[in-house]
CSV table of C-alpha atoms in Angstrom, one decimal:
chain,number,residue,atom,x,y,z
A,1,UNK,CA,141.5,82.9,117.4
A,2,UNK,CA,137.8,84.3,116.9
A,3,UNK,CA,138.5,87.1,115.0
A,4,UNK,CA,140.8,84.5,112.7
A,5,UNK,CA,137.6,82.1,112.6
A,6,UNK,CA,135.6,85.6,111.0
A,7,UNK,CA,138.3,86.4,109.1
A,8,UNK,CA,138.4,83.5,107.7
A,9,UNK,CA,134.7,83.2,106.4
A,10,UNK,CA,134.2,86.9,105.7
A,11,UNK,CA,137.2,86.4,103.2
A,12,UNK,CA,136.4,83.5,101.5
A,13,UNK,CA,133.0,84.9,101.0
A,14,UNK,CA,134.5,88.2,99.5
A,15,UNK,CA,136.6,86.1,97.2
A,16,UNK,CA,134.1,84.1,96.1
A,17,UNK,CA,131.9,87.0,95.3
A,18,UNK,CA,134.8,88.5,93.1
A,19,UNK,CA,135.7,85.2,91.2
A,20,UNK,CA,131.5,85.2,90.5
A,21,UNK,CA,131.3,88.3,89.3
A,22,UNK,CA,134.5,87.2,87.2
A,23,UNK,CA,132.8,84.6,85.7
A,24,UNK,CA,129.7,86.3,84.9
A,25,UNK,CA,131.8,88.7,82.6
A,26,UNK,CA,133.6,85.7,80.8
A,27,UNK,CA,131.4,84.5,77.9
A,28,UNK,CA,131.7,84.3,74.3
A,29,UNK,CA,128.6,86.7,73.8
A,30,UNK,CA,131.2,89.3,74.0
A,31,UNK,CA,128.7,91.0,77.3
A,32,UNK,CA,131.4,93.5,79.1
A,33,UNK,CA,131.3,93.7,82.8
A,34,UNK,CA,129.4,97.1,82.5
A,35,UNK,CA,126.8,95.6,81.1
A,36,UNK,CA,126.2,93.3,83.4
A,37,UNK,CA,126.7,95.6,85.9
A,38,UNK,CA,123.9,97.5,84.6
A,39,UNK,CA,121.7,94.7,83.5
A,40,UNK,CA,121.6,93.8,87.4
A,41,UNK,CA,121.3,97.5,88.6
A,42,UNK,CA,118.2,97.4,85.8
A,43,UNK,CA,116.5,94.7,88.2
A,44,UNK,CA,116.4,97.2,90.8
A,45,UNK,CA,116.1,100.3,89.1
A,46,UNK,CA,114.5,99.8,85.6
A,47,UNK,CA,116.1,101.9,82.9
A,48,UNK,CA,118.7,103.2,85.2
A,49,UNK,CA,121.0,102.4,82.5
A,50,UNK,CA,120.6,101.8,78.5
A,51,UNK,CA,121.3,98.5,77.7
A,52,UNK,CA,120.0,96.7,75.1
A,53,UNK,CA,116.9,94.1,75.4
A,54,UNK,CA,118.7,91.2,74.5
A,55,UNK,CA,121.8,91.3,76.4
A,56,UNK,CA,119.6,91.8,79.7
A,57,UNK,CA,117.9,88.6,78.4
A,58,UNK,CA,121.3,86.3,78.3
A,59,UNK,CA,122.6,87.4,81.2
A,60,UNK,CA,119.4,87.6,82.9
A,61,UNK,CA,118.2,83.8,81.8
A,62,UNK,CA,121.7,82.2,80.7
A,63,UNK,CA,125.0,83.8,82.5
A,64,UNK,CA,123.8,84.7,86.1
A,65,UNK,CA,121.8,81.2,86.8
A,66,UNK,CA,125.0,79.2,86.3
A,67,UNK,CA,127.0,81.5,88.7
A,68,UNK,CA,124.0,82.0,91.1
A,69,UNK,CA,123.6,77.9,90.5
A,70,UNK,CA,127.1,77.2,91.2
A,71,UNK,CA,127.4,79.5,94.6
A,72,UNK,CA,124.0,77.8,96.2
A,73,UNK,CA,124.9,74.0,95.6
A,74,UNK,CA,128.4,74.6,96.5
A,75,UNK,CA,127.2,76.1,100.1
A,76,UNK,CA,124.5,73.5,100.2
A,77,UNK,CA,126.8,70.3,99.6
A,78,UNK,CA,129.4,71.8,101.7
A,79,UNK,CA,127.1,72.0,104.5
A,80,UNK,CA,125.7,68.5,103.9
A,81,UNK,CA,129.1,67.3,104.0
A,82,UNK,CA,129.8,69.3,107.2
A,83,UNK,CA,126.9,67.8,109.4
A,84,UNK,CA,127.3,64.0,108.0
A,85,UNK,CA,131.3,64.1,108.9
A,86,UNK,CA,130.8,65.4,112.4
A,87,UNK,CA,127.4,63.6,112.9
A,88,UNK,CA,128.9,60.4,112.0
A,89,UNK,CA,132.5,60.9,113.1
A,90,UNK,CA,134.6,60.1,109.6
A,91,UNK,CA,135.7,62.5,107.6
A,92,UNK,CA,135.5,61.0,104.2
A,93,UNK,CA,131.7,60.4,105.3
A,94,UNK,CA,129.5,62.9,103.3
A,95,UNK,CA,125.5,62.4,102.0
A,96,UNK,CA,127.2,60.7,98.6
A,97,UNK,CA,129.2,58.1,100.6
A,98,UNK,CA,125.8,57.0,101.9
A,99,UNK,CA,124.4,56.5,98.6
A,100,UNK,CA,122.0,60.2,97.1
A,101,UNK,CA,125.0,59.7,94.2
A,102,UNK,CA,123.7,56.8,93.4
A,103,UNK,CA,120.1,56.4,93.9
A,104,UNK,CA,119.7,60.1,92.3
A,105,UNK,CA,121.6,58.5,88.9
A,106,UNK,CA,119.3,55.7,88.6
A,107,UNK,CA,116.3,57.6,89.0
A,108,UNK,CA,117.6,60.2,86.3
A,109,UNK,CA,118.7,57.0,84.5
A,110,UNK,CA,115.4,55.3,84.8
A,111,UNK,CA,113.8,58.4,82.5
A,112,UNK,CA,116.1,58.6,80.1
A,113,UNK,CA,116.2,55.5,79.3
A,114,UNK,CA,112.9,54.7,79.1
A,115,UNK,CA,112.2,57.8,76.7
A,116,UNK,CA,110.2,60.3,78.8
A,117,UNK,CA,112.9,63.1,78.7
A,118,UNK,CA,116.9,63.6,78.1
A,119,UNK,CA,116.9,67.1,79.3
A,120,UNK,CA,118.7,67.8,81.9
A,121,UNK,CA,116.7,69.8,84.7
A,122,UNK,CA,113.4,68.9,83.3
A,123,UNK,CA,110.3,68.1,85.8
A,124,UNK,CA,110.3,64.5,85.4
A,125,UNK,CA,114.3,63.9,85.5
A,126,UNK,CA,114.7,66.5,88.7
A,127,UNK,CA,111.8,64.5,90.9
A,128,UNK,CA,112.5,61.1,89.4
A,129,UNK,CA,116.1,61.9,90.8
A,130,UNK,CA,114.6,63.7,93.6
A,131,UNK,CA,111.8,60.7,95.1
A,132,UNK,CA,115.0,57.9,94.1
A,133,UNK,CA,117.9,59.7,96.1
A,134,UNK,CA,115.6,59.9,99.3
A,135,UNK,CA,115.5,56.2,99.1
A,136,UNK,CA,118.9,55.7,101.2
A,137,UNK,CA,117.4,58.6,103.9
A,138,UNK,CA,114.4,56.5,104.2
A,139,UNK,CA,116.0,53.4,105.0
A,140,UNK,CA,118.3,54.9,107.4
A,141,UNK,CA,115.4,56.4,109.1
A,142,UNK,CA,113.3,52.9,108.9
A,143,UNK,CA,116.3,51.2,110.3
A,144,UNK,CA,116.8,53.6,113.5
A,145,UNK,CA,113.6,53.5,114.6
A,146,UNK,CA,113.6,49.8,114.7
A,147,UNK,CA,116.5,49.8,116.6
A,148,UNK,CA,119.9,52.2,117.7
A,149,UNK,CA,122.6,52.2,115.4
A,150,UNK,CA,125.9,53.3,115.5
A,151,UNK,CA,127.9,56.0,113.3
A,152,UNK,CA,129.5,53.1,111.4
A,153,UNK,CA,126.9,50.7,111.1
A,154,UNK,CA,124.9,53.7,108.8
A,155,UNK,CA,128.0,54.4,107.1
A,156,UNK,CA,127.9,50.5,106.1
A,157,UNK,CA,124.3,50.8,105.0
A,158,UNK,CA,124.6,53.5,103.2
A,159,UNK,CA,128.0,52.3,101.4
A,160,UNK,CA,126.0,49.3,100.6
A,161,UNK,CA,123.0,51.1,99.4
A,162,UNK,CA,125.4,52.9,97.2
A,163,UNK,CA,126.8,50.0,95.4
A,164,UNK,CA,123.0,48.0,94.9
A,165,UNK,CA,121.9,51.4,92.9
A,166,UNK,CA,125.4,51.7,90.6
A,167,UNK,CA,124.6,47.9,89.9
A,168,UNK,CA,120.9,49.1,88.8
A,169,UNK,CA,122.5,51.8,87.3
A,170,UNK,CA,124.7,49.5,85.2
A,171,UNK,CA,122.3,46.9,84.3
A,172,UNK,CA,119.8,49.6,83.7
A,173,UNK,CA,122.4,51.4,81.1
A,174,UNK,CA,123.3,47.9,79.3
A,175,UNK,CA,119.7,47.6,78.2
A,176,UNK,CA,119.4,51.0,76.8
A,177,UNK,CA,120.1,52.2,73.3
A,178,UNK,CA,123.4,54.3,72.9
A,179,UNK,CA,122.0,58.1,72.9
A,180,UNK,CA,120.1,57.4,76.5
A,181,UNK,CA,123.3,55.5,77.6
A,182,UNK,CA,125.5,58.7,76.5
A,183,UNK,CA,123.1,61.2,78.1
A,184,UNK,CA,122.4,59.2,81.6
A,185,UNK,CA,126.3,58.9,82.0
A,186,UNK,CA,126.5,62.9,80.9
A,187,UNK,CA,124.0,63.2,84.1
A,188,UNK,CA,126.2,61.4,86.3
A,189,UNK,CA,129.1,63.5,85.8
A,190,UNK,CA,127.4,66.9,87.0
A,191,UNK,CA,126.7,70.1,85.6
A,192,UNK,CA,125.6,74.0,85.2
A,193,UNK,CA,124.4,74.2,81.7
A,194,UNK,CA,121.0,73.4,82.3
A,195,UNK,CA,120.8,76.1,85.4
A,196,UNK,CA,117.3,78.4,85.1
A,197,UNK,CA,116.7,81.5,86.7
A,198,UNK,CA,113.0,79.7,87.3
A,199,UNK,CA,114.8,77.0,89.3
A,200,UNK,CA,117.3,79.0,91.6
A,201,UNK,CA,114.0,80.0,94.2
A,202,UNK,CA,113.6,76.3,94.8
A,203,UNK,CA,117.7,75.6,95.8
A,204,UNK,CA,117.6,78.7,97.7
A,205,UNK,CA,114.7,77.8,99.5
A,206,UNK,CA,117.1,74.3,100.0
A,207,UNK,CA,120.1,76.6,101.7
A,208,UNK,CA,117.9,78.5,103.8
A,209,UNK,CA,115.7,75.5,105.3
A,210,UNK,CA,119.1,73.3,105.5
A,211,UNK,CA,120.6,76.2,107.6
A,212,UNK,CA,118.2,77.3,109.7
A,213,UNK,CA,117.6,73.3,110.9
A,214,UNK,CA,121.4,73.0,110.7
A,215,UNK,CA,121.6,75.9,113.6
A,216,UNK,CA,118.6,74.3,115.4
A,217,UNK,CA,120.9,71.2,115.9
A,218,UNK,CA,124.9,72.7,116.2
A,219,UNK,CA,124.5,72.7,120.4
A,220,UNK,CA,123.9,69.1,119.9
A,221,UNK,CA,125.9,67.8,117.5
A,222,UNK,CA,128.6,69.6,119.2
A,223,UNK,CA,127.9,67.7,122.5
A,224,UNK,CA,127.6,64.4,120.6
A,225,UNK,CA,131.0,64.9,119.6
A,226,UNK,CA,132.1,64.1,122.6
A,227,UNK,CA,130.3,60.4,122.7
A,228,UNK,CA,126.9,59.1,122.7
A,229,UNK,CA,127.3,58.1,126.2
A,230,UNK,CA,128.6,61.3,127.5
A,231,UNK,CA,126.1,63.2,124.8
A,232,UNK,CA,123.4,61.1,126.6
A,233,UNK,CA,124.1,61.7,129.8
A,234,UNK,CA,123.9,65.2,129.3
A,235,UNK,CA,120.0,65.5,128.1
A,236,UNK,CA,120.4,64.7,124.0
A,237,UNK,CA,118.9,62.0,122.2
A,238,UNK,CA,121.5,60.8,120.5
A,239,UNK,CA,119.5,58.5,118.1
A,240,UNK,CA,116.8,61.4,117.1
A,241,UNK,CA,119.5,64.5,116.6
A,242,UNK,CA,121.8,61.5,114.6
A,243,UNK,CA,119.1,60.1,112.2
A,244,UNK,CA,117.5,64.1,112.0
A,245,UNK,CA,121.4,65.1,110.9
A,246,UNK,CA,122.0,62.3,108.2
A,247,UNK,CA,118.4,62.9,106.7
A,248,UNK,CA,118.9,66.9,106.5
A,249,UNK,CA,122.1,66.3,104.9
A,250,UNK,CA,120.6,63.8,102.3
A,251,UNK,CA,117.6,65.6,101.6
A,252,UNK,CA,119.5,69.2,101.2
A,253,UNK,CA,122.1,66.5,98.8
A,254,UNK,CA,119.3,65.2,97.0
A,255,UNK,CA,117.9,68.4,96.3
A,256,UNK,CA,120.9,69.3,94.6
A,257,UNK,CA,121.9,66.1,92.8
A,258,UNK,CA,118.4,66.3,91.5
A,259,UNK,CA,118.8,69.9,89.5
A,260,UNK,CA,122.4,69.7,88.9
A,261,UNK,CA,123.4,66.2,88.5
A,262,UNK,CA,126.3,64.4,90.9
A,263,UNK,CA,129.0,67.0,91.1
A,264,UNK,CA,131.7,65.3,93.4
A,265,UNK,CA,134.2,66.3,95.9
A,266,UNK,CA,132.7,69.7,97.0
A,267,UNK,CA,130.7,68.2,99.9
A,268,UNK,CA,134.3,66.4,100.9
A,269,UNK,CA,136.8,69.2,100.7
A,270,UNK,CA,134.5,72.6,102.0
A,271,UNK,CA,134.4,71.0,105.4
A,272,UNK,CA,137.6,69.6,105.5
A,273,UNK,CA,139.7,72.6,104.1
A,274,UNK,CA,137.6,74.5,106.6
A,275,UNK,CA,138.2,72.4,109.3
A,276,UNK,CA,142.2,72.3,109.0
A,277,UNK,CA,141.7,76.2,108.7
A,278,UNK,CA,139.7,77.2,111.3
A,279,UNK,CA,139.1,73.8,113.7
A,280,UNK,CA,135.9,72.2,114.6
A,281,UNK,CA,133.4,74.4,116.2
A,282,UNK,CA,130.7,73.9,114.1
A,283,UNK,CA,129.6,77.5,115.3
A,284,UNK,CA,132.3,78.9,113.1
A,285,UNK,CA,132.6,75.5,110.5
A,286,UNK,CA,129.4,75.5,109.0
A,287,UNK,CA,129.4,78.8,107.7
A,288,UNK,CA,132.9,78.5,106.9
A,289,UNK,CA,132.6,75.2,105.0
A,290,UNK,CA,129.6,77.0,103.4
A,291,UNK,CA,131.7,79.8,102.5
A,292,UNK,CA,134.4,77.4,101.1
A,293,UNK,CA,131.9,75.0,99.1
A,294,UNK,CA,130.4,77.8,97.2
A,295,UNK,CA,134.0,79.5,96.4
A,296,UNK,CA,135.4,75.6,95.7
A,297,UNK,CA,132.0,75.5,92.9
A,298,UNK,CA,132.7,78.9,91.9
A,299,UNK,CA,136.0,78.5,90.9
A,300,UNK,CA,135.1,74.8,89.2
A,301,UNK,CA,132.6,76.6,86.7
A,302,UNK,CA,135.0,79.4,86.0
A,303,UNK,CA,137.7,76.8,84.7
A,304,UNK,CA,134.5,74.9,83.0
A,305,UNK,CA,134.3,77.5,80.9
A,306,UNK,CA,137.5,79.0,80.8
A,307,UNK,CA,139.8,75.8,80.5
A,308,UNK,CA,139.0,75.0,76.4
A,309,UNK,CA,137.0,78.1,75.7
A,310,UNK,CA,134.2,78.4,74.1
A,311,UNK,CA,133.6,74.5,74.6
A,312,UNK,CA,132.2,74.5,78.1
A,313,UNK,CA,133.5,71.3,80.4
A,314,UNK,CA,131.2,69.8,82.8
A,315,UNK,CA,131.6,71.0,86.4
A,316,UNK,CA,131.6,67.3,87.5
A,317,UNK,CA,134.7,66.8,86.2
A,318,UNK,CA,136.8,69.6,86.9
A,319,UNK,CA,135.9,69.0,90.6
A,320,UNK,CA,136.9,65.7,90.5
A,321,UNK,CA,140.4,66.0,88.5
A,322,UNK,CA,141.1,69.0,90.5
A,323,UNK,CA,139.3,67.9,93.7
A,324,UNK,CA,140.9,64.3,93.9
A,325,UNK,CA,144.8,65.2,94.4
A,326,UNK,CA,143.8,68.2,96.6
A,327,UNK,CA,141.8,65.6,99.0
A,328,UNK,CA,144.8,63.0,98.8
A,329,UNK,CA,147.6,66.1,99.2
A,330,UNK,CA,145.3,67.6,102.5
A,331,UNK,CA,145.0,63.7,103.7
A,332,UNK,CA,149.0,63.4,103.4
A,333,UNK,CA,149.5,66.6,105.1
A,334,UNK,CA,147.6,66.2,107.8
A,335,UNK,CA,148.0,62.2,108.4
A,336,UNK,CA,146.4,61.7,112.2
A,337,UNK,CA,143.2,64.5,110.5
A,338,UNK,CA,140.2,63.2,112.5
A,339,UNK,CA,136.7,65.0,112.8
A,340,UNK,CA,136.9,66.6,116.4
């Protein structure tokens, strides 16, 4: 069974590489796949081959952020999703049920419709969305020191949280003139276009930090899955490795939500498809729903642009047409499907 559990993530990695490297190669620039091959060998080894200035450039600044984009927020929301449904016990639970989605859209909002900037991945839009999608994290935190909660009683706040900032949101919208309305709701709906090479350091500095704290905590989370009483007893402090969990897994969501806008449904099905593949170790889970979020994003973009080509679709939605049956087929499938 461990050598399935490997298997398992060491393919889905490979085949998300392949479908990447795919997708680089599909454009309307007419770039073949030798040239980009050589563009990246170039990188390493300048003027190793002879490729010409401009197609470096596109690929370079335009084709391999959006791919490169795509992999990191798809690992990063899939292990956000991972630690909030075992943390919290639900597995429909993820760092959007407990309200970044929201908050992050009303700060983006907030700048576009007052007039300081409609482009997407711009300073002010990525740290309005940034400081406003930390807003649910800091409440949660606030409310657990004052006094313990339980899984469901955040789930609650968070839910609740949710719905004050999409009333905001709408409120916010009905005051605004009809080009700032158009591109806030563009925002919501998630995706790559905007991706720059100069941004990709700061979400892989996200994936790396979320990990590395996400393996500092697996021994126990994995204990509290057994119950806070048991977990307890047994040396961990429930409320500190709990409230640490949900605000690495909004903070990691909010970095993302904040570059890339709310894409949907990755943070939901990487853990779970993982999960029904492999069980719930998180030893083996969270690099497998990482593994699985990044090929789930990879494969989203590569229809994005492949579905109505050359209009590109937004990533958003292709998640969530594709992403909502899938979730509702698995749920079917596997009806008593608990997080254990």
């Amino acid at each position: 069974m461990r050598l399935f559990k490997i298997a398992y993530i060491v393919g889905v990695t490979v085949l998300m590489a392949v479908i990447a490297s795919f997708s680089v190669t599909f454009n309307s620039s007419g770039v073949t796949f030798s040239e980009v091959y050589g563009t990246f060998v170039n990188q390493l080894f300048p003027n190793t081959f002879d490729i010409p200035a401009k197609t470096q450039y596109i690929v370079m600044n335009v084709y391999a952020p959006r791919v490169i984009m795509a992999i990191l927020t798809g690992a990063i929301l899939a292990i956000g999703g991972c630690i909030t449904q075992t943390i919290l016990k639900n597995p429909l639970a993820t760092p959007y049920t407990l309200g970044v989605s929201s908050s992050a859209s009303f700060g983006a909002g907030l700048v576009i419709i007052l007039g300081v900037t409609t482009s997407i991945g711009s300073f002010p839009m990525v740290m309005n969305a940034f400081l406003f999608s930390m807003i649910p994290a800091a409440v949660i935190l606030l409310t657990s020191i004052r006094r313990n909660m339980m899984a469901t009683t955040l789930i609650l706040i968070g839910v609740s949280i949710s719905y004050l900032f999409s009333a905001a949101n709408t409120l916010l919208q009905y005051f605004g003139n009809a080009d700032a309305v158009k591109a806030a709701l563009f925002w919501t709906v998630g995706d790559l276009n905007s991706a720059l090479l100069s941004q990709i350091p700061y979400i892989a500095a996200t994936l790396v930090m979320t990990t590395i704290v996400a393996v500092f905590l697996l021994k126990d989370i994995n204990i509290m899955k057994m119950g806070d009483d048991t977990a307890a007893s047994l040396g961990v402090n429930v409320r500190l490795i709990r409230t640490g969990s949900i605000i690495l897994a909004c903070f990691s969501a909010a970095v993302v939500v904040s570059f890339v806008g709310a894409i949907g449904f990755i943070c939901l099905l990487g853990p779970q498809i993982s999960r029904i593949c492999i069980g719930g170790d998180l030893k083996y889970l969270l690099p497998a729903s990482m593994a699985t979020g990044a090929l789930l994003m990879v494969i989203a973009d590569f229809v994005a642009k492949a579905a109505v080509a050359p209009i590109i679709l937004p990533v958003g939605a292709i998640t969530a047409v594709v992403g909502a049956p899938v979730l509702i087929y698995l749920l079917i499938r596997n009806k008593n499907m608990v997080v254990s």
